[in-house]
Amino acid sequence: MAFPRLIFLLVLAIIPLCNAQGLKLGYYQKTCPGAEAIVQKITSHYISRAPTLAAPLLRMHFHDCFVRGCDGSVLLNSTKNNPAEIDAFPNQSLRGFQVIEAAKSELEQKCPDVVSCADILALIKGPYWNVPLGRRDGKVSIMLEALFNLPPPFANITTLKAQFSSVGLNAKDLVVLSGGHTIGNSHCSSFTSRIYNFTGKGDSDPTMDANYVARLKSKCTSNNDVKTIVEMDPGSFKTFDGSYYSLVAKRRGLFQSDAALLDDNETKAYVKLQAMSHGSTFFKDFAESMEKMGRISVLTGKAGEIRKHCSFIN
């Protein structure tokens, strides 16, 4: 069971959580009719020509929401006096900013000063979950906050659960949203320490399948390989499906954070369930967790602003 690869066409400064009042379905129905269709059209245009953009666009929304909430702060450029989130190491591999700007440009022509960049980013989604709208754009973006608040690929289960909990997400959300690794690629530099120098003695992570280690070494030729990219879900990296969990269950998760899902009873049980049932509830669960994530510390009402350009404040 799998969605087509173009699913996404339709597709710790700890900040107190907002109750997300003000978000609702059809928010722009009167103020900018067709806003959602415009975002979907622009997204379709870009992803049909570059399907590999689907994964980084999904990842961009995740990275936005985990720092100051879903306020579009990840889209802001750095200034002379302020290094922004976009230049933090975890965000340097993000791609697809041109998709956001293209959608914003068309929306500004149709409905000036109405649709926020934060809502545009949330709308670049799959068609299987609802996206309540009404977010406003934040005016603050700080590089160090992204560095400290985004869950790193080498995190253990204790750190992962704590970081998810800090933004109101639980262990189930953690293991479900980790399933987003079913699409996309990764640079070798994000995991080569696992296969070349796990404990500082030139060894590999003993929890990783030995055959998978050998395969990765054939692609990433040294611990210092910063150019090569590999599929996060080999053989299925363009298809949004439940195969990620089968890999994790076989000790073939690419990152330490993937392997860590087997170190907690609740997350391990979910991995095993999806691996055995071929992702029977994954799509429903992913939709629920994405909707929940999209409400993290949103700005609504008169908070924040509506940017004219997503890369800088008005």
PDB file of C-alpha atoms in Angstrom:
ATOM      1  CA  MET A   1       0.000   0.000   0.000  1.00  0.00           C
ATOM      2  CA  ALA A   2       1.605   3.272  -1.057  1.00  0.00           C
ATOM      3  CA  PHE A   3       0.757   6.765  -2.101  1.00  0.00           C
ATOM      4  CA  PRO A   4       2.130   7.934  -5.447  1.00  0.00           C
ATOM      5  CA  ARG A   5       5.405   9.768  -5.254  1.00  0.00           C
ATOM      6  CA  LEU A   6       3.727  13.107  -5.931  1.00  0.00           C
ATOM      7  CA  ILE A   7       1.563  12.887  -2.814  1.00  0.00           C
ATOM      8  CA  PHE A   8       2.755  16.255  -1.710  1.00  0.00           C
ATOM      9  CA  LEU A   9       1.393  18.049  -4.731  1.00  0.00           C
ATOM     10  CA  LEU A  10      -1.901  18.489  -2.861  1.00  0.00           C
ATOM     11  CA  VAL A  11       0.781  17.665  -0.698  1.00  0.00           C
ATOM     12  CA  LEU A  12      15.105  24.723  23.146  1.00  0.00           C
ATOM     13  CA  ALA A  13      13.965  28.257  23.718  1.00  0.00           C
ATOM     14  CA  ILE A  14      10.796  26.696  25.064  1.00  0.00           C
ATOM     15  CA  ILE A  15       7.897  28.982  24.231  1.00  0.00           C
ATOM     16  CA  PRO A  16       4.527  28.508  25.973  1.00  0.00           C
ATOM     17  CA  LEU A  17       2.110  26.601  23.788  1.00  0.00           C
ATOM     18  CA  CYS A  18      -0.757  28.564  22.261  1.00  0.00           C
ATOM     19  CA  ASN A  19      -4.190  26.956  22.299  1.00  0.00           C
ATOM     20  CA  ALA A  20      -4.374  27.645  18.576  1.00  0.00           C
ATOM     21  CA  GLN A  21      -7.643  29.533  18.864  1.00  0.00           C
ATOM     22  CA  GLY A  22      -8.239  31.406  15.653  1.00  0.00           C
ATOM     23  CA  LEU A  23      -7.232  28.559  13.342  1.00  0.00           C
ATOM     24  CA  LYS A  24     -10.058  27.093  11.311  1.00  0.00           C
ATOM     25  CA  LEU A  25     -10.764  25.286   8.087  1.00  0.00           C
ATOM     26  CA  GLY A  26     -11.697  27.580   5.212  1.00  0.00           C
ATOM     27  CA  TYR A  27     -10.172  30.585   6.981  1.00  0.00           C
ATOM     28  CA  TYR A  28      -9.572  32.466   3.716  1.00  0.00           C
ATOM     29  CA  GLN A  29     -12.904  31.587   2.112  1.00  0.00           C
ATOM     30  CA  LYS A  30     -14.110  35.184   2.231  1.00  0.00           C
ATOM     31  CA  THR A  31     -10.876  37.180   2.339  1.00  0.00           C
ATOM     32  CA  CYS A  32      -8.984  35.268  -0.373  1.00  0.00           C
ATOM     33  CA  PRO A  33     -11.124  32.671  -2.148  1.00  0.00           C
ATOM     34  CA  GLY A  34      -9.039  30.028  -3.858  1.00  0.00           C
ATOM     35  CA  ALA A  35      -5.940  30.645  -1.715  1.00  0.00           C
ATOM     36  CA  GLU A  36      -5.473  26.951  -1.000  1.00  0.00           C
ATOM     37  CA  ALA A  37      -5.896  26.059  -4.675  1.00  0.00           C
ATOM     38  CA  ILE A  38      -3.210  28.590  -5.621  1.00  0.00           C
ATOM     39  CA  VAL A  39      -0.721  27.045  -3.195  1.00  0.00           C
ATOM     40  CA  GLN A  40      -1.516  23.569  -4.496  1.00  0.00           C
ATOM     41  CA  LYS A  41      -1.145  24.702  -8.111  1.00  0.00           C
ATOM     42  CA  ILE A  42       2.253  26.298  -7.478  1.00  0.00           C
ATOM     43  CA  THR A  43       3.436  23.281  -5.507  1.00  0.00           C
ATOM     44  CA  SER A  44       2.302  20.936  -8.272  1.00  0.00           C
ATOM     45  CA  HIS A  45       4.160  22.988 -10.848  1.00  0.00           C
ATOM     46  CA  TYR A  46       7.468  22.741  -8.999  1.00  0.00           C
ATOM     47  CA  ILE A  47       7.255  19.167  -7.713  1.00  0.00           C
ATOM     48  CA  SER A  48       6.174  17.766 -11.076  1.00  0.00           C
ATOM     49  CA  ARG A  49       9.495  19.045 -12.422  1.00  0.00           C
ATOM     50  CA  ALA A  50      11.567  18.211  -9.347  1.00  0.00           C
ATOM     51  CA  PRO A  51       9.881  15.407  -7.342  1.00  0.00           C
ATOM     52  CA  THR A  52      12.701  15.348  -4.797  1.00  0.00           C
ATOM     53  CA  LEU A  53      11.452  18.702  -3.459  1.00  0.00           C
ATOM     54  CA  ALA A  54       8.551  16.956  -1.682  1.00  0.00           C
ATOM     55  CA  ALA A  55      10.680  15.693   1.206  1.00  0.00           C
ATOM     56  CA  PRO A  56      12.558  18.927   2.002  1.00  0.00           C
ATOM     57  CA  LEU A  57       9.303  20.927   1.864  1.00  0.00           C
ATOM     58  CA  LEU A  58       7.743  18.588   4.425  1.00  0.00           C
ATOM     59  CA  ARG A  59      10.918  18.823   6.507  1.00  0.00           C
ATOM     60  CA  MET A  60      10.827  22.633   6.277  1.00  0.00           C
ATOM     61  CA  HIS A  61       7.403  22.728   7.923  1.00  0.00           C
ATOM     62  CA  PHE A  62       8.675  20.433  10.698  1.00  0.00           C
ATOM     63  CA  HIS A  63      11.750  22.636  11.245  1.00  0.00           C
ATOM     64  CA  ASP A  64       9.584  25.746  11.321  1.00  0.00           C
ATOM     65  CA  CYS A  65       7.152  24.446  13.925  1.00  0.00           C
ATOM     66  CA  PHE A  66       9.832  23.190  16.322  1.00  0.00           C
ATOM     67  CA  VAL A  67      11.372  26.655  16.678  1.00  0.00           C
ATOM     68  CA  ARG A  68       9.023  29.396  17.952  1.00  0.00           C
ATOM     69  CA  GLY A  69       6.055  27.466  16.630  1.00  0.00           C
ATOM     70  CA  CYS A  70       4.555  27.396  13.141  1.00  0.00           C
ATOM     71  CA  ASP A  71       5.200  31.072  12.368  1.00  0.00           C
ATOM     72  CA  GLY A  72       7.290  30.984   9.188  1.00  0.00           C
ATOM     73  CA  SER A  73      10.439  32.035  11.062  1.00  0.00           C
ATOM     74  CA  VAL A  74      12.503  29.419   9.210  1.00  0.00           C
ATOM     75  CA  LEU A  75      11.870  31.367   5.990  1.00  0.00           C
ATOM     76  CA  LEU A  76      13.498  34.606   7.152  1.00  0.00           C
ATOM     77  CA  ASN A  77      16.924  35.533   5.804  1.00  0.00           C
ATOM     78  CA  SER A  78      19.764  36.448   8.117  1.00  0.00           C
ATOM     79  CA  THR A  79      20.647  40.127   8.448  1.00  0.00           C
ATOM     80  CA  LYS A  80      23.916  41.842   9.241  1.00  0.00           C
ATOM     81  CA  ASN A  81      23.144  41.903  12.935  1.00  0.00           C
ATOM     82  CA  ASN A  82      21.077  38.735  13.242  1.00  0.00           C
ATOM     83  CA  PRO A  83      21.984  35.214  12.063  1.00  0.00           C
ATOM     84  CA  ALA A  84      18.596  33.579  11.412  1.00  0.00           C
ATOM     85  CA  GLU A  85      17.284  30.018  11.681  1.00  0.00           C
ATOM     86  CA  ILE A  86      17.783  29.451   7.981  1.00  0.00           C
ATOM     87  CA  ASP A  87      21.574  29.483   8.453  1.00  0.00           C
ATOM     88  CA  ALA A  88      21.668  27.069  11.403  1.00  0.00           C
ATOM     89  CA  PHE A  89      23.457  23.835  10.506  1.00  0.00           C
ATOM     90  CA  PRO A  90      20.305  21.647  10.652  1.00  0.00           C
ATOM     91  CA  ASN A  91      18.603  23.966   8.137  1.00  0.00           C
ATOM     92  CA  GLN A  92      21.420  24.308   5.637  1.00  0.00           C
ATOM     93  CA  SER A  93      20.173  21.310   3.677  1.00  0.00           C
ATOM     94  CA  LEU A  94      16.607  22.621   3.372  1.00  0.00           C
ATOM     95  CA  ARG A  95      15.399  23.250  -0.177  1.00  0.00           C
ATOM     96  CA  GLY A  96      12.259  24.564  -1.812  1.00  0.00           C
ATOM     97  CA  PHE A  97      12.166  28.150  -0.584  1.00  0.00           C
ATOM     98  CA  GLN A  98      11.414  29.223  -4.159  1.00  0.00           C
ATOM     99  CA  VAL A  99       8.134  27.301  -3.991  1.00  0.00           C
ATOM    100  CA  ILE A 100       7.012  29.301  -0.965  1.00  0.00           C
ATOM    101  CA  GLU A 101       8.020  32.605  -2.541  1.00  0.00           C
ATOM    102  CA  ALA A 102       6.286  31.774  -5.826  1.00  0.00           C
ATOM    103  CA  ALA A 103       3.047  30.977  -4.012  1.00  0.00           C
ATOM    104  CA  LYS A 104       3.364  34.124  -1.913  1.00  0.00           C
ATOM    105  CA  SER A 105       3.943  36.272  -5.003  1.00  0.00           C
ATOM    106  CA  GLU A 106       0.792  35.023  -6.710  1.00  0.00           C
ATOM    107  CA  LEU A 107      -1.273  35.367  -3.552  1.00  0.00           C
ATOM    108  CA  GLU A 108      -0.058  38.931  -3.039  1.00  0.00           C
ATOM    109  CA  GLN A 109      -1.273  39.795  -6.537  1.00  0.00           C
ATOM    110  CA  LYS A 110      -4.693  38.282  -5.853  1.00  0.00           C
ATOM    111  CA  CYS A 111      -5.138  39.191  -2.173  1.00  0.00           C
ATOM    112  CA  PRO A 112      -2.517  41.663  -0.878  1.00  0.00           C
ATOM    113  CA  ASP A 113      -1.583  41.400   2.805  1.00  0.00           C
ATOM    114  CA  VAL A 114      -3.974  38.531   3.537  1.00  0.00           C
ATOM    115  CA  VAL A 115      -2.306  35.091   3.415  1.00  0.00           C
ATOM    116  CA  SER A 116       0.615  34.458   5.748  1.00  0.00           C
ATOM    117  CA  CYS A 117       3.838  32.710   4.811  1.00  0.00           C
ATOM    118  CA  ALA A 118       3.299  30.387   7.799  1.00  0.00           C
ATOM    119  CA  ASP A 119      -0.014  29.230   6.309  1.00  0.00           C
ATOM    120  CA  ILE A 120       1.546  28.757   2.881  1.00  0.00           C
ATOM    121  CA  LEU A 121       4.193  26.493   4.390  1.00  0.00           C
ATOM    122  CA  ALA A 122       1.540  24.521   6.278  1.00  0.00           C
ATOM    123  CA  LEU A 123      -0.500  24.087   3.085  1.00  0.00           C
ATOM    124  CA  ILE A 124       2.283  22.331   1.203  1.00  0.00           C
ATOM    125  CA  LYS A 125       0.969  18.980   2.251  1.00  0.00           C
ATOM    126  CA  GLY A 126      -0.526  15.685   1.302  1.00  0.00           C
ATOM    127  CA  PRO A 127      -4.270  15.550   0.617  1.00  0.00           C
ATOM    128  CA  TYR A 128      -4.947  13.259   3.558  1.00  0.00           C
ATOM    129  CA  TRP A 129      -4.996  15.707   6.414  1.00  0.00           C
ATOM    130  CA  ASN A 130      -6.861  18.930   7.086  1.00  0.00           C
ATOM    131  CA  VAL A 131      -4.979  22.179   7.569  1.00  0.00           C
ATOM    132  CA  PRO A 132      -6.805  24.715   9.716  1.00  0.00           C
ATOM    133  CA  LEU A 133      -5.553  28.165   8.728  1.00  0.00           C
ATOM    134  CA  GLY A 134      -5.183  31.603  10.263  1.00  0.00           C
ATOM    135  CA  ARG A 135      -1.522  31.609  11.308  1.00  0.00           C
ATOM    136  CA  ARG A 136       0.362  34.883  11.255  1.00  0.00           C
ATOM    137  CA  ASP A 137       4.053  35.384  10.580  1.00  0.00           C
ATOM    138  CA  GLY A 138       6.626  35.828  13.318  1.00  0.00           C
ATOM    139  CA  LYS A 139       9.092  38.690  13.340  1.00  0.00           C
ATOM    140  CA  VAL A 140      11.930  36.893  15.128  1.00  0.00           C
ATOM    141  CA  SER A 141      14.313  34.238  13.793  1.00  0.00           C
ATOM    142  CA  ILE A 142      17.442  33.264  15.738  1.00  0.00           C
ATOM    143  CA  MET A 143      20.004  30.781  14.462  1.00  0.00           C
ATOM    144  CA  LEU A 144      20.966  29.422  17.892  1.00  0.00           C
ATOM    145  CA  GLU A 145      17.363  28.559  18.713  1.00  0.00           C
ATOM    146  CA  ALA A 146      17.218  26.295  15.661  1.00  0.00           C
ATOM    147  CA  LEU A 147      20.529  24.730  16.603  1.00  0.00           C
ATOM    148  CA  PHE A 148      19.342  23.832  20.094  1.00  0.00           C
ATOM    149  CA  ASN A 149      15.661  23.055  19.523  1.00  0.00           C
ATOM    150  CA  LEU A 150      15.629  20.877  16.411  1.00  0.00           C
ATOM    151  CA  PRO A 151      15.958  17.154  17.193  1.00  0.00           C
ATOM    152  CA  PRO A 152      19.371  16.073  15.824  1.00  0.00           C
ATOM    153  CA  PRO A 153      19.890  12.843  13.854  1.00  0.00           C
ATOM    154  CA  PHE A 154      22.174  11.516  16.611  1.00  0.00           C
ATOM    155  CA  ALA A 155      19.645  12.014  19.445  1.00  0.00           C
ATOM    156  CA  ASN A 156      18.773   9.173  21.822  1.00  0.00           C
ATOM    157  CA  ILE A 157      15.211   8.324  22.801  1.00  0.00           C
ATOM    158  CA  THR A 158      15.328  10.335  26.037  1.00  0.00           C
ATOM    159  CA  THR A 159      16.350  13.493  24.205  1.00  0.00           C
ATOM    160  CA  LEU A 160      13.827  12.927  21.433  1.00  0.00           C
ATOM    161  CA  LYS A 161      10.914  12.448  23.821  1.00  0.00           C
ATOM    162  CA  ALA A 162      11.935  15.513  25.802  1.00  0.00           C
ATOM    163  CA  GLN A 163      12.197  17.721  22.723  1.00  0.00           C
ATOM    164  CA  PHE A 164       8.856  16.563  21.365  1.00  0.00           C
ATOM    165  CA  SER A 165       7.238  16.983  24.777  1.00  0.00           C
ATOM    166  CA  SER A 166       8.546  20.552  24.987  1.00  0.00           C
ATOM    167  CA  VAL A 167       6.329  21.486  22.029  1.00  0.00           C
ATOM    168  CA  GLY A 168       3.313  19.480  23.151  1.00  0.00           C
ATOM    169  CA  LEU A 169       3.901  16.307  21.139  1.00  0.00           C
ATOM    170  CA  ASN A 170       3.971  12.845  22.696  1.00  0.00           C
ATOM    171  CA  ALA A 171       5.802   9.575  22.065  1.00  0.00           C
ATOM    172  CA  LYS A 172       3.267   8.471  19.474  1.00  0.00           C
ATOM    173  CA  ASP A 173       3.702  11.743  17.564  1.00  0.00           C
ATOM    174  CA  LEU A 174       7.464  11.162  17.684  1.00  0.00           C
ATOM    175  CA  VAL A 175       7.343   7.707  16.126  1.00  0.00           C
ATOM    176  CA  VAL A 176       4.628   8.700  13.626  1.00  0.00           C
ATOM    177  CA  LEU A 177       6.341  11.858  12.397  1.00  0.00           C
ATOM    178  CA  SER A 178       9.652   9.987  12.163  1.00  0.00           C
ATOM    179  CA  GLY A 179       7.870   8.052   9.423  1.00  0.00           C
ATOM    180  CA  GLY A 180       8.378  11.121   7.251  1.00  0.00           C
ATOM    181  CA  HIS A 181      11.827   9.650   6.625  1.00  0.00           C
ATOM    182  CA  THR A 182      10.114   7.337   4.158  1.00  0.00           C
ATOM    183  CA  ILE A 183      10.806   9.949   1.468  1.00  0.00           C
ATOM    184  CA  GLY A 184      13.901  11.926   0.613  1.00  0.00           C
ATOM    185  CA  ASN A 185      17.666  11.746   0.866  1.00  0.00           C
ATOM    186  CA  SER A 186      20.362  12.533   3.400  1.00  0.00           C
ATOM    187  CA  HIS A 187      23.933  13.718   3.181  1.00  0.00           C
ATOM    188  CA  CYS A 188      26.433  11.136   4.408  1.00  0.00           C
ATOM    189  CA  SER A 189      27.722  13.620   6.981  1.00  0.00           C
ATOM    190  CA  SER A 190      24.496  13.174   8.973  1.00  0.00           C
ATOM    191  CA  PHE A 191      25.259   9.545   9.826  1.00  0.00           C
ATOM    192  CA  THR A 192      28.822   8.533   8.849  1.00  0.00           C
ATOM    193  CA  SER A 193      29.974   8.554  12.469  1.00  0.00           C
ATOM    194  CA  ARG A 194      27.640   5.559  12.956  1.00  0.00           C
ATOM    195  CA  ILE A 195      29.469   3.509  10.365  1.00  0.00           C
ATOM    196  CA  TYR A 196      33.053   4.737  10.669  1.00  0.00           C
ATOM    197  CA  ASN A 197      33.730   6.037  14.174  1.00  0.00           C
ATOM    198  CA  PHE A 198      30.843   5.324  16.489  1.00  0.00           C
ATOM    199  CA  THR A 199      32.749   5.305  19.796  1.00  0.00           C
ATOM    200  CA  GLY A 200      35.846   7.141  18.587  1.00  0.00           C
ATOM    201  CA  LYS A 201      37.736   3.907  17.899  1.00  0.00           C
ATOM    202  CA  GLY A 202      37.016   3.490  14.204  1.00  0.00           C
ATOM    203  CA  ASP A 203      34.075   1.187  14.842  1.00  0.00           C
ATOM    204  CA  SER A 204      30.478   0.957  13.640  1.00  0.00           C
ATOM    205  CA  ASP A 205      27.264   1.198  15.657  1.00  0.00           C
ATOM    206  CA  PRO A 206      26.669  -2.396  16.865  1.00  0.00           C
ATOM    207  CA  THR A 207      22.894  -1.861  16.790  1.00  0.00           C
ATOM    208  CA  MET A 208      23.011  -1.358  13.017  1.00  0.00           C
ATOM    209  CA  ASP A 209      22.575  -4.280  10.623  1.00  0.00           C
ATOM    210  CA  ALA A 210      26.067  -5.282   9.431  1.00  0.00           C
ATOM    211  CA  ASN A 211      25.012  -5.695   5.807  1.00  0.00           C
ATOM    212  CA  TYR A 212      23.453  -2.237   5.844  1.00  0.00           C
ATOM    213  CA  VAL A 213      26.664  -0.805   7.286  1.00  0.00           C
ATOM    214  CA  ALA A 214      28.644  -2.362   4.429  1.00  0.00           C
ATOM    215  CA  ARG A 215      26.213  -0.972   1.857  1.00  0.00           C
ATOM    216  CA  LEU A 216      26.449   2.511   3.312  1.00  0.00           C
ATOM    217  CA  LYS A 217      30.244   2.360   3.372  1.00  0.00           C
ATOM    218  CA  SER A 218      30.204   1.575  -0.346  1.00  0.00           C
ATOM    219  CA  LYS A 219      28.356   4.849  -0.924  1.00  0.00           C
ATOM    220  CA  CYS A 220      29.893   7.085   1.751  1.00  0.00           C
ATOM    221  CA  THR A 221      33.581   6.441   1.310  1.00  0.00           C
ATOM    222  CA  SER A 222      34.858   8.139   4.471  1.00  0.00           C
ATOM    223  CA  ASN A 223      33.766   9.723   7.723  1.00  0.00           C
ATOM    224  CA  ASN A 224      34.483  13.099   6.117  1.00  0.00           C
ATOM    225  CA  ASP A 225      32.206  12.640   3.104  1.00  0.00           C
ATOM    226  CA  VAL A 226      30.102  15.823   2.956  1.00  0.00           C
ATOM    227  CA  LYS A 227      28.999  15.661  -0.688  1.00  0.00           C
ATOM    228  CA  THR A 228      27.416  12.249  -1.255  1.00  0.00           C
ATOM    229  CA  ILE A 229      23.701  11.751  -0.617  1.00  0.00           C
ATOM    230  CA  VAL A 230      21.877   8.479  -0.028  1.00  0.00           C
ATOM    231  CA  GLU A 231      18.233   7.424   0.105  1.00  0.00           C
ATOM    232  CA  MET A 232      16.717   7.406   3.585  1.00  0.00           C
ATOM    233  CA  ASP A 233      14.307   4.645   2.553  1.00  0.00           C
ATOM    234  CA  PRO A 234      16.256   2.631  -0.061  1.00  0.00           C
ATOM    235  CA  GLY A 235      14.153   1.582  -3.020  1.00  0.00           C
ATOM    236  CA  SER A 236      11.153   3.601  -1.861  1.00  0.00           C
ATOM    237  CA  PHE A 237      12.480   7.093  -1.257  1.00  0.00           C
ATOM    238  CA  LYS A 238      10.059   8.719  -3.714  1.00  0.00           C
ATOM    239  CA  THR A 239       6.990   6.942  -2.351  1.00  0.00           C
ATOM    240  CA  PHE A 240       5.192   7.936   0.827  1.00  0.00           C
ATOM    241  CA  ASP A 241       4.452   4.597   2.478  1.00  0.00           C
ATOM    242  CA  GLY A 242       5.052   2.574   5.626  1.00  0.00           C
ATOM    243  CA  SER A 243       8.246   0.868   4.496  1.00  0.00           C
ATOM    244  CA  TYR A 244      10.326   3.044   6.845  1.00  0.00           C
ATOM    245  CA  TYR A 245       9.116   1.009   9.795  1.00  0.00           C
ATOM    246  CA  SER A 246      10.147  -2.274   8.181  1.00  0.00           C
ATOM    247  CA  LEU A 247      13.672  -0.886   7.815  1.00  0.00           C
ATOM    248  CA  VAL A 248      13.818   0.345  11.418  1.00  0.00           C
ATOM    249  CA  ALA A 249      12.559  -3.027  12.656  1.00  0.00           C
ATOM    250  CA  LYS A 250      15.395  -4.712  10.727  1.00  0.00           C
ATOM    251  CA  ARG A 251      17.941  -2.351  12.347  1.00  0.00           C
ATOM    252  CA  ARG A 252      18.380  -0.459   9.079  1.00  0.00           C
ATOM    253  CA  GLY A 253      17.270   2.974  10.236  1.00  0.00           C
ATOM    254  CA  LEU A 254      19.705   5.482   8.763  1.00  0.00           C
ATOM    255  CA  PHE A 255      20.050   7.785  11.761  1.00  0.00           C
ATOM    256  CA  GLN A 256      20.637   7.127  15.437  1.00  0.00           C
ATOM    257  CA  SER A 257      17.310   8.866  16.017  1.00  0.00           C
ATOM    258  CA  ASP A 258      15.666   6.188  13.861  1.00  0.00           C
ATOM    259  CA  ALA A 259      17.327   3.358  15.755  1.00  0.00           C
ATOM    260  CA  ALA A 260      16.363   5.030  19.048  1.00  0.00           C
ATOM    261  CA  LEU A 261      12.707   4.267  18.349  1.00  0.00           C
ATOM    262  CA  LEU A 262      13.470   0.680  19.356  1.00  0.00           C
ATOM    263  CA  ASP A 263      14.661   1.821  22.803  1.00  0.00           C
ATOM    264  CA  ASP A 264      11.231   2.757  24.149  1.00  0.00           C
ATOM    265  CA  ASN A 265       8.367   0.331  24.678  1.00  0.00           C
ATOM    266  CA  GLU A 266       5.687   2.553  23.116  1.00  0.00           C
ATOM    267  CA  THR A 267       7.642   3.642  20.050  1.00  0.00           C
ATOM    268  CA  LYS A 268       9.035   0.129  19.521  1.00  0.00           C
ATOM    269  CA  ALA A 269       5.535  -1.350  19.624  1.00  0.00           C
ATOM    270  CA  TYR A 270       4.391   1.137  16.976  1.00  0.00           C
ATOM    271  CA  VAL A 271       7.372   0.321  14.732  1.00  0.00           C
ATOM    272  CA  LYS A 272       6.635  -3.399  15.025  1.00  0.00           C
ATOM    273  CA  LEU A 273       2.928  -2.886  14.352  1.00  0.00           C
ATOM    274  CA  GLN A 274       3.489  -0.893  11.158  1.00  0.00           C
ATOM    275  CA  ALA A 275       6.227  -3.255   9.975  1.00  0.00           C
ATOM    276  CA  MET A 276       3.989  -6.296  10.424  1.00  0.00           C
ATOM    277  CA  SER A 277       0.845  -4.680   9.015  1.00  0.00           C
ATOM    278  CA  HIS A 278       2.556  -2.858   6.122  1.00  0.00           C
ATOM    279  CA  GLY A 279       1.629   0.550   7.483  1.00  0.00           C
ATOM    280  CA  SER A 280      -2.021  -0.268   8.166  1.00  0.00           C
ATOM    281  CA  THR A 281      -2.713   2.832  10.294  1.00  0.00           C
ATOM    282  CA  PHE A 282       0.284   4.964   9.356  1.00  0.00           C
ATOM    283  CA  PHE A 283      -1.485   7.322   6.947  1.00  0.00           C
ATOM    284  CA  LYS A 284      -4.307   8.067   9.412  1.00  0.00           C
ATOM    285  CA  ASP A 285      -1.844   8.501  12.270  1.00  0.00           C
ATOM    286  CA  PHE A 286       0.446  10.715  10.208  1.00  0.00           C
ATOM    287  CA  ALA A 287      -2.470  12.980   9.299  1.00  0.00           C
ATOM    288  CA  GLU A 288      -3.431  13.349  12.970  1.00  0.00           C
ATOM    289  CA  SER A 289       0.124  14.116  14.106  1.00  0.00           C
ATOM    290  CA  MET A 290       0.687  16.593  11.261  1.00  0.00           C
ATOM    291  CA  GLU A 291      -2.490  18.474  12.181  1.00  0.00           C
ATOM    292  CA  LYS A 292      -1.351  18.514  15.805  1.00  0.00           C
ATOM    293  CA  MET A 293       2.147  19.704  14.903  1.00  0.00           C
ATOM    294  CA  GLY A 294       0.697  22.467  12.722  1.00  0.00           C
ATOM    295  CA  ARG A 295      -0.904  24.049  15.795  1.00  0.00           C
ATOM    296  CA  ILE A 296       2.318  24.433  17.817  1.00  0.00           C
ATOM    297  CA  SER A 297       2.583  27.960  19.288  1.00  0.00           C
ATOM    298  CA  VAL A 298       0.829  29.600  16.356  1.00  0.00           C
ATOM    299  CA  LEU A 299       0.402  33.361  16.175  1.00  0.00           C
ATOM    300  CA  THR A 300      -3.180  34.430  15.516  1.00  0.00           C
ATOM    301  CA  GLY A 301      -5.367  37.507  15.775  1.00  0.00           C
ATOM    302  CA  LYS A 302      -3.208  40.622  15.908  1.00  0.00           C
ATOM    303  CA  ALA A 303       0.029  38.867  16.876  1.00  0.00           C
ATOM    304  CA  GLY A 304       2.906  38.885  14.400  1.00  0.00           C
ATOM    305  CA  GLU A 305       2.266  40.183  10.894  1.00  0.00           C
ATOM    306  CA  ILE A 306       1.408  39.156   7.331  1.00  0.00           C
ATOM    307  CA  ARG A 307       4.675  39.431   5.387  1.00  0.00           C
ATOM    308  CA  LYS A 308       4.714  40.750   1.850  1.00  0.00           C
ATOM    309  CA  HIS A 309       7.798  38.611   1.167  1.00  0.00           C
ATOM    310  CA  CYS A 310       8.496  35.464   3.123  1.00  0.00           C
ATOM    311  CA  SER A 311      12.226  35.999   3.430  1.00  0.00           C
ATOM    312  CA  PHE A 312      12.125  39.263   5.393  1.00  0.00           C
ATOM    313  CA  ILE A 313       9.828  41.101   7.768  1.00  0.00           C
ATOM    314  CA  ASN A 314       7.818  44.102   6.601  1.00  0.00           C
TER     315      ASN A 314
END
